Amino acid sequence: MIVVGLGVSACSASDDSDSASTDSADMVAVEPDVGAGDGDTASEAADAIAPGTPTSAGLPALDGRALATTAGVRVTAPDIRRAVDDTLATVARNNATVFNADVNIGNERDDGSIDGSGWFVVKVPPVDLDALIADLGATVGTVSGRTQETSDVTDQLVDLEIRIGVERDVIDRFRLLLDEATAFQDIVDIERVIAERTIALEQLLASQRNLENRVELSTLTIDLQYAPPGTDVVDEATDDTIGDAWRAGWDAFAGMFFALGFALAVAAPFLATAAVVGAIVWMIVRRRPDRHPTAESVSTPESATVSEADEALAAPTREA
């Protein structure tokens, strides 16, 4: 039946939906009644992000490439309470939005500074990222460290767009079959396939939205740390080197004790068994009677005879 053929084709499309973009192109070729329209979908997706043009979703790109940027900065300030307020004002001033925050404001010290710490997760347009970081260093405190990572997600967006187009075409064809179906089993099978393909389509759309949001808005993590007034900020590279050396030494120190403890744990059953056996042997030896009498307690027949003869000789002498 035609329903069975389409059902097998839809299942093959489902299995290939998690493969690479080349597999997605193969899906377009094996789908039933797929004409030139599906090929046009792939070409339109590729042309939509040609060099010098925006991405298919109108997202910012560099030379036709869609880029997702994640950055982080560490800012030190002598007054964390004021630094928090300045950070919020700086974020709003640079077209950014705070998504997550965790702030701990401490007590005021004798020198007037307020300790504490905090961090903010900020979403900012990529074009405003550098300006925001520079503004943080100018108004909040001293930028003592910065990290940044940029990922090219152009191929992923193209792959998602092709697969979304394939899923929509499959669903449309099965809906046409559903309108023409008359047998109960055919209707049940078609509706089941439509439900499965709809779930797969929604998952692809969610992945596409998430990826587009990463491209449209860069993620910046702001780490606020307290520094007493007049404290020189330690260079990031030097600090990392000392910290790495300390961690390496501590790991070696802890590793030595771990090795000793592990060796003792392995030998513990043998040591315990040897101790029990030794204690039993010692108790048996201690309680055993002494079978070797001393020389004073030993009396032989020869010594007894000699003693009697001496007494016989001595008797006349005493009578005289």
mmCIF file of C-alpha atoms in Angstrom:
data_model
loop_
_atom_site.group_PDB
_atom_site.id
_atom_site.type_symbol
_atom_site.label_atom_id
_atom_site.label_comp_id
_atom_site.label_asym_id
_atom_site.label_seq_id
_atom_site.Cartn_x
_atom_site.Cartn_y
_atom_site.Cartn_z
ATOM 1 C CA MET A 1 0.000 0.000 0.000
ATOM 2 C CA ILE A 2 1.060 3.572 -0.480
ATOM 3 C CA VAL A 3 0.591 4.218 3.232
ATOM 4 C CA VAL A 4 3.107 1.519 4.103
ATOM 5 C CA GLY A 5 5.619 2.914 1.650
ATOM 6 C CA LEU A 6 5.303 6.407 3.040
ATOM 7 C CA GLY A 7 5.490 5.123 6.591
ATOM 8 C CA VAL A 8 8.800 3.384 5.891
ATOM 9 C CA SER A 9 10.101 6.517 4.222
ATOM 10 C CA ALA A 10 9.094 8.655 7.199
ATOM 11 C CA CYS A 11 10.841 6.285 9.608
ATOM 12 C CA SER A 12 13.999 6.503 7.544
ATOM 13 C CA ALA A 13 13.756 10.280 7.707
ATOM 14 C CA SER A 14 13.420 10.023 11.489
ATOM 15 C CA ASP A 15 16.529 7.859 11.791
ATOM 16 C CA ASP A 16 18.530 10.233 9.622
ATOM 17 C CA SER A 17 17.392 13.372 11.473
ATOM 18 C CA ASP A 18 20.272 13.043 13.949
ATOM 19 C CA SER A 19 22.995 12.633 11.318
ATOM 20 C CA ALA A 20 25.167 15.287 9.672
ATOM 21 C CA SER A 21 24.081 17.731 6.990
ATOM 22 C CA THR A 22 25.143 15.336 4.216
ATOM 23 C CA ASP A 23 22.733 12.743 5.586
ATOM 24 C CA SER A 24 19.999 15.378 5.566
ATOM 25 C CA ALA A 25 20.598 15.873 1.877
ATOM 26 C CA ASP A 26 20.189 12.107 1.364
ATOM 27 C CA MET A 27 16.904 12.289 3.248
ATOM 28 C CA VAL A 28 15.651 14.762 0.707
ATOM 29 C CA ALA A 29 16.489 12.326 -2.067
ATOM 30 C CA VAL A 30 14.759 9.263 -0.565
ATOM 31 C CA GLU A 31 11.524 10.923 0.516
ATOM 32 C CA PRO A 32 8.567 9.860 -1.617
ATOM 33 C CA ASP A 33 7.436 12.221 -4.323
ATOM 34 C CA VAL A 34 10.180 14.679 -3.462
ATOM 35 C CA GLY A 35 10.601 16.911 -6.436
ATOM 36 C CA ALA A 36 12.801 19.815 -7.198
ATOM 37 C CA GLY A 37 11.172 21.772 -4.384
ATOM 38 C CA ASP A 38 13.244 19.997 -1.711
ATOM 39 C CA GLY A 39 16.438 20.606 -3.614
ATOM 40 C CA ASP A 40 15.459 24.241 -3.836
ATOM 41 C CA THR A 41 15.074 24.257 -0.029
ATOM 42 C CA ALA A 42 18.691 23.195 0.430
ATOM 43 C CA SER A 43 19.979 25.683 -2.106
ATOM 44 C CA GLU A 44 17.905 28.486 -0.588
ATOM 45 C CA ALA A 45 19.315 27.641 2.865
ATOM 46 C CA ALA A 46 22.865 27.842 1.548
ATOM 47 C CA ASP A 47 22.206 31.025 -0.443
ATOM 48 C CA ALA A 48 20.607 32.644 2.598
ATOM 49 C CA ILE A 49 23.978 32.873 4.330
ATOM 50 C CA ALA A 50 26.150 33.649 1.345
ATOM 51 C CA PRO A 51 29.150 35.910 2.022
ATOM 52 C CA GLY A 52 28.188 39.504 2.568
ATOM 53 C CA THR A 53 24.563 38.724 3.433
ATOM 54 C CA PRO A 54 22.786 38.117 6.757
ATOM 55 C CA THR A 55 21.970 34.609 7.929
ATOM 56 C CA SER A 56 18.736 32.815 7.099
ATOM 57 C CA ALA A 57 17.158 34.111 10.296
ATOM 58 C CA GLY A 58 18.490 37.624 9.857
ATOM 59 C CA LEU A 59 21.161 37.044 12.498
ATOM 60 C CA PRO A 60 24.422 38.958 12.656
ATOM 61 C CA ALA A 61 27.295 37.264 10.853
ATOM 62 C CA LEU A 62 30.880 37.917 9.871
ATOM 63 C CA ASP A 63 31.576 37.386 6.137
ATOM 64 C CA GLY A 64 28.488 35.245 5.859
ATOM 65 C CA ARG A 65 29.323 33.139 8.939
ATOM 66 C CA ALA A 66 27.063 32.922 11.990
ATOM 67 C CA LEU A 67 29.149 33.298 15.165
ATOM 68 C CA ALA A 68 28.203 32.522 18.783
ATOM 69 C CA THR A 69 30.365 34.299 21.358
ATOM 70 C CA THR A 70 30.806 33.540 25.050
ATOM 71 C CA ALA A 71 32.982 35.835 27.193
ATOM 72 C CA GLY A 72 33.873 36.433 30.817
ATOM 73 C CA VAL A 73 35.513 39.256 32.773
ATOM 74 C CA ARG A 74 36.797 39.590 36.320
ATOM 75 C CA VAL A 75 36.360 43.016 37.863
ATOM 76 C CA THR A 76 37.892 44.022 41.218
ATOM 77 C CA ALA A 77 36.579 46.930 43.266
ATOM 78 C CA PRO A 78 37.011 48.199 46.867
ATOM 79 C CA ASP A 79 33.262 48.709 47.355
ATOM 80 C CA ILE A 80 31.160 45.755 46.253
ATOM 81 C CA ARG A 81 27.868 47.470 47.082
ATOM 82 C CA ARG A 82 28.645 50.366 44.795
ATOM 83 C CA ALA A 83 30.150 48.016 42.208
ATOM 84 C CA VAL A 84 26.876 46.098 41.999
ATOM 85 C CA ASP A 85 24.891 49.265 41.369
ATOM 86 C CA ASP A 86 27.427 50.469 38.802
ATOM 87 C CA THR A 87 27.347 47.095 37.052
ATOM 88 C CA LEU A 88 23.564 47.155 36.670
ATOM 89 C CA ALA A 89 23.681 50.699 35.322
ATOM 90 C CA THR A 90 26.492 49.842 32.902
ATOM 91 C CA VAL A 91 24.664 46.779 31.611
ATOM 92 C CA ALA A 92 21.496 48.771 30.941
ATOM 93 C CA ARG A 93 23.489 51.553 29.275
ATOM 94 C CA ASN A 94 25.044 49.142 26.758
ATOM 95 C CA ASN A 95 21.859 47.451 25.479
ATOM 96 C CA ALA A 96 22.455 44.351 27.627
ATOM 97 C CA THR A 97 20.192 42.349 29.920
ATOM 98 C CA VAL A 98 20.954 40.516 33.166
ATOM 99 C CA PHE A 99 19.716 36.925 33.035
ATOM 100 C CA ASN A 100 21.204 35.532 36.260
ATOM 101 C CA ALA A 101 22.906 37.114 39.253
ATOM 102 C CA ASP A 102 24.289 36.120 42.653
ATOM 103 C CA VAL A 103 25.593 38.896 44.918
ATOM 104 C CA ASN A 104 27.038 38.717 48.430
ATOM 105 C CA ILE A 105 27.635 42.128 50.042
ATOM 106 C CA GLY A 106 29.814 41.997 53.140
ATOM 107 C CA ASN A 107 30.452 44.427 55.987
ATOM 108 C CA GLU A 108 32.037 47.836 55.926
ATOM 109 C CA ARG A 109 35.676 47.816 57.002
ATOM 110 C CA ASP A 110 37.673 50.358 58.965
ATOM 111 C CA ASP A 111 39.063 51.912 55.780
ATOM 112 C CA GLY A 112 35.549 52.533 54.452
ATOM 113 C CA SER A 113 35.604 49.713 51.887
ATOM 114 C CA ILE A 114 32.867 47.088 51.671
ATOM 115 C CA ASP A 115 33.891 43.533 50.899
ATOM 116 C CA GLY A 116 31.893 40.806 49.239
ATOM 117 C CA SER A 117 31.591 39.187 45.838
ATOM 118 C CA GLY A 118 29.105 38.596 43.057
ATOM 119 C CA TRP A 119 28.598 37.439 39.502
ATOM 120 C CA PHE A 120 26.222 38.328 36.680
ATOM 121 C CA VAL A 121 25.270 36.466 33.505
ATOM 122 C CA VAL A 122 24.509 39.059 30.860
ATOM 123 C CA LYS A 123 23.132 38.791 27.323
ATOM 124 C CA VAL A 124 24.424 41.509 25.002
ATOM 125 C CA PRO A 125 24.419 42.042 21.221
ATOM 126 C CA PRO A 126 27.794 41.023 19.778
ATOM 127 C CA VAL A 127 28.434 44.529 18.447
ATOM 128 C CA ASP A 128 28.123 45.946 21.984
ATOM 129 C CA LEU A 129 30.250 43.321 23.780
ATOM 130 C CA ASP A 130 33.594 45.137 23.643
ATOM 131 C CA ALA A 131 31.997 48.458 24.544
ATOM 132 C CA LEU A 132 30.326 46.886 27.574
ATOM 133 C CA ILE A 133 33.593 45.382 28.836
ATOM 134 C CA ALA A 134 35.417 48.681 28.367
ATOM 135 C CA ASP A 135 32.642 50.519 30.202
ATOM 136 C CA LEU A 136 32.852 48.054 33.104
ATOM 137 C CA GLY A 137 36.541 48.820 33.483
ATOM 138 C CA ALA A 138 35.901 52.551 33.386
ATOM 139 C CA THR A 139 32.949 52.781 35.797
ATOM 140 C CA VAL A 140 32.851 49.672 37.998
ATOM 141 C CA GLY A 141 36.421 48.721 38.821
ATOM 142 C CA THR A 142 39.581 47.230 37.389
ATOM 143 C CA VAL A 143 39.256 44.506 34.758
ATOM 144 C CA SER A 144 41.859 42.000 35.949
ATOM 145 C CA GLY A 145 41.013 39.122 33.627
ATOM 146 C CA ARG A 146 39.098 38.333 30.472
ATOM 147 C CA THR A 147 38.183 35.209 28.515
ATOM 148 C CA GLN A 148 36.361 34.892 25.199
ATOM 149 C CA GLU A 149 35.353 32.026 22.922
ATOM 150 C CA THR A 150 33.680 32.303 19.529
ATOM 151 C CA SER A 151 32.085 29.338 17.729
ATOM 152 C CA ASP A 152 31.102 29.182 14.070
ATOM 153 C CA VAL A 153 27.594 27.680 13.948
ATOM 154 C CA THR A 154 26.816 28.390 10.286
ATOM 155 C CA ASP A 155 26.825 24.734 9.238
ATOM 156 C CA GLN A 156 24.579 23.793 12.132
ATOM 157 C CA LEU A 157 22.029 26.434 11.142
ATOM 158 C CA VAL A 158 22.046 25.241 7.517
ATOM 159 C CA ASP A 159 21.648 21.632 8.632
ATOM 160 C CA LEU A 160 18.736 22.506 10.917
ATOM 161 C CA GLU A 161 16.991 24.504 8.216
ATOM 162 C CA ILE A 162 17.200 21.643 5.717
ATOM 163 C CA ARG A 163 15.942 19.091 8.213
ATOM 164 C CA ILE A 164 13.080 21.350 9.276
ATOM 165 C CA GLY A 165 12.061 21.725 5.629
ATOM 166 C CA VAL A 166 12.107 17.945 5.147
ATOM 167 C CA GLU A 167 9.973 17.349 8.224
ATOM 168 C CA ARG A 168 7.404 19.913 7.106
ATOM 169 C CA ASP A 169 7.160 18.352 3.632
ATOM 170 C CA VAL A 170 6.648 14.888 5.111
ATOM 171 C CA ILE A 171 3.916 16.138 7.442
ATOM 172 C CA ASP A 172 2.130 17.952 4.595
ATOM 173 C CA ARG A 173 2.115 14.816 2.419
ATOM 174 C CA PHE A 174 0.788 12.629 5.202
ATOM 175 C CA ARG A 175 -1.966 15.148 5.880
ATOM 176 C CA LEU A 176 -3.001 14.902 2.235
ATOM 177 C CA LEU A 177 -3.084 11.108 2.560
ATOM 178 C CA LEU A 178 -5.135 11.440 5.737
ATOM 179 C CA ASP A 179 -7.782 13.426 3.861
ATOM 180 C CA GLU A 180 -8.029 10.666 1.234
ATOM 181 C CA ALA A 181 -7.819 7.662 3.559
ATOM 182 C CA THR A 182 -11.002 5.649 4.223
ATOM 183 C CA ALA A 183 -9.789 2.505 6.000
ATOM 184 C CA PHE A 184 -9.621 2.736 9.772
ATOM 185 C CA GLN A 185 -6.157 1.153 10.042
ATOM 186 C CA ASP A 186 -4.793 3.495 7.386
ATOM 187 C CA ILE A 187 -6.124 6.502 9.289
ATOM 188 C CA VAL A 188 -4.539 5.261 12.545
ATOM 189 C CA ASP A 189 -1.154 4.652 10.890
ATOM 190 C CA ILE A 190 -1.134 8.036 9.155
ATOM 191 C CA GLU A 191 -2.064 9.928 12.319
ATOM 192 C CA ARG A 192 0.668 8.112 14.249
ATOM 193 C CA VAL A 193 3.292 9.082 11.692
ATOM 194 C CA ILE A 194 2.061 12.681 11.677
ATOM 195 C CA ALA A 195 2.327 12.848 15.484
ATOM 196 C CA GLU A 196 5.873 11.447 15.455
ATOM 197 C CA ARG A 197 7.017 13.795 12.695
ATOM 198 C CA THR A 198 5.414 16.770 14.484
ATOM 199 C CA ILE A 199 7.372 16.007 17.675
ATOM 200 C CA ALA A 200 10.590 15.723 15.674
ATOM 201 C CA LEU A 201 9.807 19.028 13.943
ATOM 202 C CA GLU A 202 9.242 20.824 17.255
ATOM 203 C CA GLN A 203 12.565 19.526 18.578
ATOM 204 C CA LEU A 204 14.372 20.812 15.508
ATOM 205 C CA LEU A 205 12.656 24.195 15.808
ATOM 206 C CA ALA A 206 13.665 24.444 19.468
ATOM 207 C CA SER A 207 17.296 23.672 18.567
ATOM 208 C CA GLN A 208 17.166 26.287 15.844
ATOM 209 C CA ARG A 209 15.775 28.953 18.185
ATOM 210 C CA ASN A 210 18.406 28.175 20.801
ATOM 211 C CA LEU A 211 21.203 28.422 18.264
ATOM 212 C CA GLU A 212 19.825 31.636 16.808
ATOM 213 C CA ASN A 213 19.626 33.155 20.283
ATOM 214 C CA ARG A 214 23.273 32.300 20.893
ATOM 215 C CA VAL A 215 24.227 34.092 17.689
ATOM 216 C CA GLU A 216 21.926 37.043 18.207
ATOM 217 C CA LEU A 217 23.040 37.671 21.813
ATOM 218 C CA SER A 218 26.496 36.989 23.220
ATOM 219 C CA THR A 219 26.809 35.679 26.775
ATOM 220 C CA LEU A 220 29.024 37.638 29.164
ATOM 221 C CA THR A 221 29.774 36.489 32.723
ATOM 222 C CA ILE A 222 30.868 39.303 35.062
ATOM 223 C CA ASP A 223 32.765 38.182 38.171
ATOM 224 C CA LEU A 224 32.980 40.872 40.874
ATOM 225 C CA GLN A 225 35.697 40.495 43.498
ATOM 226 C CA TYR A 226 36.712 42.646 46.435
ATOM 227 C CA ALA A 227 40.123 44.347 46.498
ATOM 228 C CA PRO A 228 41.202 46.645 49.376
ATOM 229 C CA PRO A 229 41.831 50.270 48.441
ATOM 230 C CA GLY A 230 45.300 50.808 47.006
ATOM 231 C CA THR A 231 45.842 47.120 46.266
ATOM 232 C CA ASP A 232 47.743 46.431 43.080
ATOM 233 C CA VAL A 233 45.944 43.979 40.868
ATOM 234 C CA VAL A 234 48.022 40.853 40.320
ATOM 235 C CA ASP A 235 48.733 40.114 36.707
ATOM 236 C CA GLU A 236 46.486 37.363 35.429
ATOM 237 C CA ALA A 237 49.305 35.273 33.956
ATOM 238 C CA THR A 238 51.418 35.500 37.141
ATOM 239 C CA ASP A 239 48.459 34.659 39.327
ATOM 240 C CA ASP A 240 47.619 31.640 37.225
ATOM 241 C CA THR A 241 51.227 30.435 37.338
ATOM 242 C CA ILE A 242 51.465 30.655 41.135
ATOM 243 C CA GLY A 243 48.051 29.085 41.505
ATOM 244 C CA ASP A 244 48.936 26.235 39.177
ATOM 245 C CA ALA A 245 52.187 25.586 41.084
ATOM 246 C CA TRP A 246 50.330 25.560 44.413
ATOM 247 C CA ARG A 247 47.672 23.195 43.107
ATOM 248 C CA ALA A 248 50.314 20.892 41.605
ATOM 249 C CA GLY A 249 52.227 20.751 44.906
ATOM 250 C CA TRP A 250 49.085 20.144 46.908
ATOM 251 C CA ASP A 251 47.960 17.406 44.533
ATOM 252 C CA ALA A 252 51.340 15.676 44.898
ATOM 253 C CA PHE A 253 51.192 15.998 48.703
ATOM 254 C CA ALA A 254 47.668 14.629 48.891
ATOM 255 C CA GLY A 255 48.522 11.917 46.384
ATOM 256 C CA MET A 256 51.329 10.630 48.613
ATOM 257 C CA PHE A 257 48.985 10.215 51.591
ATOM 258 C CA PHE A 258 46.388 8.638 49.373
ATOM 259 C CA ALA A 259 48.946 6.095 48.149
ATOM 260 C CA LEU A 260 49.972 5.269 51.725
ATOM 261 C CA GLY A 261 46.379 4.916 52.805
ATOM 262 C CA PHE A 262 45.610 2.727 49.823
ATOM 263 C CA ALA A 263 48.586 0.462 50.578
ATOM 264 C CA LEU A 264 47.532 0.141 54.223
ATOM 265 C CA ALA A 265 43.966 -0.626 53.193
ATOM 266 C CA VAL A 266 45.173 -3.403 50.892
ATOM 267 C CA ALA A 267 47.499 -4.884 53.550
ATOM 268 C CA ALA A 268 45.043 -4.499 56.461
ATOM 269 C CA PRO A 269 43.400 -7.967 56.150
ATOM 270 C CA PHE A 270 46.797 -9.704 56.043
ATOM 271 C CA LEU A 271 48.134 -7.682 58.972
ATOM 272 C CA ALA A 272 45.044 -8.377 61.047
ATOM 273 C CA THR A 273 45.235 -12.121 60.329
ATOM 274 C CA ALA A 274 48.939 -12.236 61.236
ATOM 275 C CA ALA A 275 48.279 -10.364 64.493
ATOM 276 C CA VAL A 276 45.515 -12.791 65.535
ATOM 277 C CA VAL A 277 47.639 -15.844 64.749
ATOM 278 C CA GLY A 278 50.626 -14.382 66.627
ATOM 279 C CA ALA A 279 48.492 -13.619 69.697
ATOM 280 C CA ILE A 280 47.115 -17.187 69.787
ATOM 281 C CA VAL A 281 50.593 -18.723 69.510
ATOM 282 C CA TRP A 282 51.939 -16.452 72.257
ATOM 283 C CA MET A 283 49.096 -17.395 74.615
ATOM 284 C CA ILE A 284 49.653 -21.141 74.017
ATOM 285 C CA VAL A 285 53.373 -20.895 74.657
ATOM 286 C CA ARG A 286 52.851 -18.848 77.817
ATOM 287 C CA ARG A 287 50.382 -21.309 79.396
ATOM 288 C CA ARG A 288 52.415 -24.482 78.619
ATOM 289 C CA PRO A 289 54.135 -25.968 81.882
ATOM 290 C CA ASP A 290 57.932 -26.047 82.116
ATOM 291 C CA ARG A 291 59.082 -29.599 81.366
ATOM 292 C CA HIS A 292 62.790 -28.904 82.069
ATOM 293 C CA PRO A 293 63.454 -28.916 85.926
ATOM 294 C CA THR A 294 66.384 -27.047 87.370
ATOM 295 C CA ALA A 295 69.611 -28.661 88.462
ATOM 296 C CA GLU A 296 68.830 -28.189 92.169
ATOM 297 C CA SER A 297 65.648 -30.247 91.998
ATOM 298 C CA VAL A 298 67.232 -33.141 90.102
ATOM 299 C CA SER A 299 68.284 -36.097 92.365
ATOM 300 C CA THR A 300 70.000 -39.084 90.833
ATOM 301 C CA PRO A 301 70.643 -42.516 92.429
ATOM 302 C CA GLU A 302 74.398 -41.981 92.332
ATOM 303 C CA SER A 303 74.207 -38.802 94.375
ATOM 304 C CA ALA A 304 71.921 -40.499 96.897
ATOM 305 C CA THR A 305 74.402 -43.373 97.402
ATOM 306 C CA VAL A 306 77.317 -41.028 97.878
ATOM 307 C CA SER A 307 75.405 -39.097 100.512
ATOM 308 C CA GLU A 308 74.502 -42.227 102.526
ATOM 309 C CA ALA A 309 78.177 -43.409 102.526
ATOM 310 C CA ASP A 310 79.376 -40.089 103.833
ATOM 311 C CA GLU A 311 76.862 -40.226 106.699
ATOM 312 C CA ALA A 312 78.006 -43.818 107.623
ATOM 313 C CA LEU A 313 81.612 -42.748 107.856
ATOM 314 C CA ALA A 314 80.821 -39.721 109.868
ATOM 315 C CA ALA A 315 78.786 -41.636 112.493
ATOM 316 C CA PRO A 316 81.768 -43.395 114.350
ATOM 317 C CA THR A 317 83.605 -40.165 114.432
ATOM 318 C CA ARG A 318 80.696 -38.460 116.211
ATOM 319 C CA GLU A 319 80.430 -41.404 118.730
ATOM 320 C CA ALA A 320 84.109 -41.230 119.574
#
